[in-house]
Coordinates of C-alpha atoms in Angstrom, one line a residue:
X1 CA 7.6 -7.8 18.9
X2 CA 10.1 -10.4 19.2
X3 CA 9.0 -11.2 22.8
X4 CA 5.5 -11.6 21.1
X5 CA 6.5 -14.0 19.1
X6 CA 8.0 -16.2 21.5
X7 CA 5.1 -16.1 23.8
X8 CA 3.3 -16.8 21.3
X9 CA 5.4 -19.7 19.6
X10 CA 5.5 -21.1 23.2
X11 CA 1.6 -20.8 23.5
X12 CA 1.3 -23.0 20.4
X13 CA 3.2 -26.0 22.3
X14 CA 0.9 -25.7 25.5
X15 CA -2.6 -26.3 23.6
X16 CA -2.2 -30.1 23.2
X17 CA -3.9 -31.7 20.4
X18 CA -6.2 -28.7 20.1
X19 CA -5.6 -28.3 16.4
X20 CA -8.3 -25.4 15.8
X21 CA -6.4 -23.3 19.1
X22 CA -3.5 -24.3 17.5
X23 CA -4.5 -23.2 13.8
X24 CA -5.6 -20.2 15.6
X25 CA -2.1 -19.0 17.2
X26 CA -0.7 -19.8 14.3
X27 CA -2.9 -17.5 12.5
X28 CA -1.9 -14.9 15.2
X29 CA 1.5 -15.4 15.0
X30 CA 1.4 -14.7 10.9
X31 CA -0.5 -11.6 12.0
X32 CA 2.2 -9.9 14.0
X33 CA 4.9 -11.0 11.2
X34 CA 2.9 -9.3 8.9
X35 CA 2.6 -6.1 10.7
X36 CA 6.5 -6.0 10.7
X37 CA 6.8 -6.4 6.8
X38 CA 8.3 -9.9 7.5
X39 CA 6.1 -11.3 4.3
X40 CA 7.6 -14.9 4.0
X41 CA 7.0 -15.7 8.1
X42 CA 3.4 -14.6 7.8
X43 CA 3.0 -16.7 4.7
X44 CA 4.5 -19.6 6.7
X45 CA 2.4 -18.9 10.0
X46 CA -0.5 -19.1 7.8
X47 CA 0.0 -21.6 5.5
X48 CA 0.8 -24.1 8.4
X49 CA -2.6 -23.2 10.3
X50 CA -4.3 -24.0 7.2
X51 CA -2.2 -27.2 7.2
X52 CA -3.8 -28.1 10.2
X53 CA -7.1 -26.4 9.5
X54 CA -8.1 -25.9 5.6
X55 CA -11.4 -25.3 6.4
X56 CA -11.1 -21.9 8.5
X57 CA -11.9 -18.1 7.8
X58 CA -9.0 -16.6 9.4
X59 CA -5.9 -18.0 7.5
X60 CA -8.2 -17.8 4.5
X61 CA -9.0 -14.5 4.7
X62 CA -6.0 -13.4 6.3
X63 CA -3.7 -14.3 3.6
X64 CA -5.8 -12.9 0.8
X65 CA -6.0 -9.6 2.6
X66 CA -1.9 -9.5 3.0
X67 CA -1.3 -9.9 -0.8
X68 CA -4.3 -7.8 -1.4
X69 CA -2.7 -4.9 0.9
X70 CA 0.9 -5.2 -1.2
X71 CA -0.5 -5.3 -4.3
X72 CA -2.3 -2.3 -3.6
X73 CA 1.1 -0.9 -2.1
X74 CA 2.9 -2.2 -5.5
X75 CA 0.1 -0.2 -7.8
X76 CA 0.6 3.1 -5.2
X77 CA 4.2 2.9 -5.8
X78 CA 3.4 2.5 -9.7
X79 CA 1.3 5.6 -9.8
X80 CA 4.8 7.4 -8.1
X81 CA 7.0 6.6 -10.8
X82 CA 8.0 9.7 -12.6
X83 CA 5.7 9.7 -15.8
X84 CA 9.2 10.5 -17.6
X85 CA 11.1 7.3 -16.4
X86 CA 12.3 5.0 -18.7
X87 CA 13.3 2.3 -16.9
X88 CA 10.0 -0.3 -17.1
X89 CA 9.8 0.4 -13.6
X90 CA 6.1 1.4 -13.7
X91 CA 5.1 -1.8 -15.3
X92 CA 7.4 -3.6 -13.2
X93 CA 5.4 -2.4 -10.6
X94 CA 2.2 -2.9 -12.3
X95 CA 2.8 -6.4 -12.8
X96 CA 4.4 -7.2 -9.6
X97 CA 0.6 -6.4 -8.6
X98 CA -1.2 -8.1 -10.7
X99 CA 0.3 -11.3 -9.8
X100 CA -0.3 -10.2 -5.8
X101 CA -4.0 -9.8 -6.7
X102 CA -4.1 -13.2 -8.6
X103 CA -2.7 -14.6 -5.5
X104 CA -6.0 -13.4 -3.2
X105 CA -8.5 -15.2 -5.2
X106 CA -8.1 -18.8 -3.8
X107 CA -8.0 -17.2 -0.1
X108 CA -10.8 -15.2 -0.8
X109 CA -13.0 -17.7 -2.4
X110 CA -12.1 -19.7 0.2
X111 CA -13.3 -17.7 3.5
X112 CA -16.6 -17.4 1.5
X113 CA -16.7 -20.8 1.4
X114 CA -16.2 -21.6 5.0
X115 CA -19.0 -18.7 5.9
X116 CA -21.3 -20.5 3.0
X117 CA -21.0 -23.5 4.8
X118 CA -22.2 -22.1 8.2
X119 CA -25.6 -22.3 9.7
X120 CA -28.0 -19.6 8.5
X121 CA -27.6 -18.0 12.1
X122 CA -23.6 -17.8 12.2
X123 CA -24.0 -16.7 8.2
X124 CA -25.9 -13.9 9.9
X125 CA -23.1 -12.8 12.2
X126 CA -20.8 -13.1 9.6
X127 CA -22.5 -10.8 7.1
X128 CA -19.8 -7.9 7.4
X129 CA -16.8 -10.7 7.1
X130 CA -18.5 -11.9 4.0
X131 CA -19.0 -8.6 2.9
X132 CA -15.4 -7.6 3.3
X133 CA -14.1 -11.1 1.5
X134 CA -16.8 -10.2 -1.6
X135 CA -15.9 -6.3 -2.0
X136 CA -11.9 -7.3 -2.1
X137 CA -12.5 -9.9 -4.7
X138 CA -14.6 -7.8 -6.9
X139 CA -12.0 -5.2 -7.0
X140 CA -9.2 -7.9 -7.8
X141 CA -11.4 -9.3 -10.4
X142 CA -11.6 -6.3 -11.3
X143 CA -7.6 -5.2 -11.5
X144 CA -7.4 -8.9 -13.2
X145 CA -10.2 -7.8 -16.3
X146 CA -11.9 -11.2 -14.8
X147 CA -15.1 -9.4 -16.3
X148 CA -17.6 -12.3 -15.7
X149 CA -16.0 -13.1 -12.7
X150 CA -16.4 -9.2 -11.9
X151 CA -20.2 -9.3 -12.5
X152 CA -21.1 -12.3 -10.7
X153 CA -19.2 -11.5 -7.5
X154 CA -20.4 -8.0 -7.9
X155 CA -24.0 -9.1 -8.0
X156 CA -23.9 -11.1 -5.4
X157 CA -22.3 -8.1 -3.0
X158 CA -25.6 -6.4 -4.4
X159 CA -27.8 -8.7 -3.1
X160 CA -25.9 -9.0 0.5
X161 CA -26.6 -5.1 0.6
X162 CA -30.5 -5.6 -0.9
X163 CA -30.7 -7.9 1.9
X164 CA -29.5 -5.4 5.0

C-alpha cells in the first residue's frame, strides 16, 4: 500500500494544471488511506480535492460514506458493550456516532447537489449514485431524529423508485 501511495502521490505532480485529474487522484489517494484505517490522511486527501474541486461527487460522497461507515462501526461496537457495564461506555459509543453521522450530511447533500446540477441525461446515469447518497442520508436523519428532514429525503427516495 505504501508503494500505492507513492505512485500515486507522484501521479498527482505529472497532471499539470489539470485540477479535475488532479482532484481526482487526490480522491484516490484518500481512498486507499481509508481502506487502511488511516482516518485523518483520507480526510486530508479529500478535503484538498475538494479544495481544488468543490463542486465534485467523488470527494463529496466519498467523505460522507467514510464517517457514515464508522459511525455505523461506533453503534456496532455500542450494541457489544456488556448490557451490565457501568462504565458510560455504551453511550460513549453512541454519541461518538452520532456526531460521525452529523458529519455526513453536508457531504451528502452535497453529491446530490452536483448530480442535481447535471444534464437530465448524466442525472440518468447517475440514478443509482443518487440513490445511494439519498438512502444514506435518510438513515442518518434518521439516527439524528431529524424527523422532517427524515420525511422529505425519504419521499423523495420514493419517488426516484416510483420513477424506475
Amino acid at each position: 500500500l505504501d508503494k500505492s501511495r507513492e505512485c500515486m502521490m507522484s501521479a498527482t505532480s505529472k497532471v499539470g494544471d489539470d485540477i479535475n485529474k488532479k482532484a481526482a487522484l487526490l480522491c484516490q489517494i484518500a481512498q486507499i488511506y481509508e481502506v487502511t484505517n488511516e482516518y485523518a490522511e483520507a480526510e486530508s486527501k479529500y478535503n484538498e480535492s475538494l479544495t481544488l474541486v468543490s463542486n465534485q461527487f467523488g470527494a463529496n460522497y466519498n467523505m460522507g460514506k467514510m464517517f457514515y461507515n464508522r459511525a455505523v462501526d461506533k453503534l456496532d461496537a455500542a450494541n457489544n458493550v456488556d448490557p451490565n457495564d457501568e462504565t458510560g461506555l455504551y453511550d460513549k459509543l453512541n454519541d461518538e456516532a452520532k456526531a460521525l453521522f452529523g458529519q455526513t450530511v453536508l457531504y451528502f447533500n452535497n453529491a446530490i447537489a452536483f448530480i442535481d446540477g447535471l444534464s437530465e441525461d448524466q442525472k440518468k446515469h447517475n440514478q443509482a449514485n443518487l440513490y445511494n447518497c439519498l438512502n444514506a442520508l435518510k438513515t442518518v436523519y434518521l439516527r439524528l431524529e431529524m424527523t422532517d428532514k427524515f420525511t422529505e429525503t425519504n419521499n423523495r427516495l420514493n419517488s426516484l423508485n416510483v420513477g424506475k
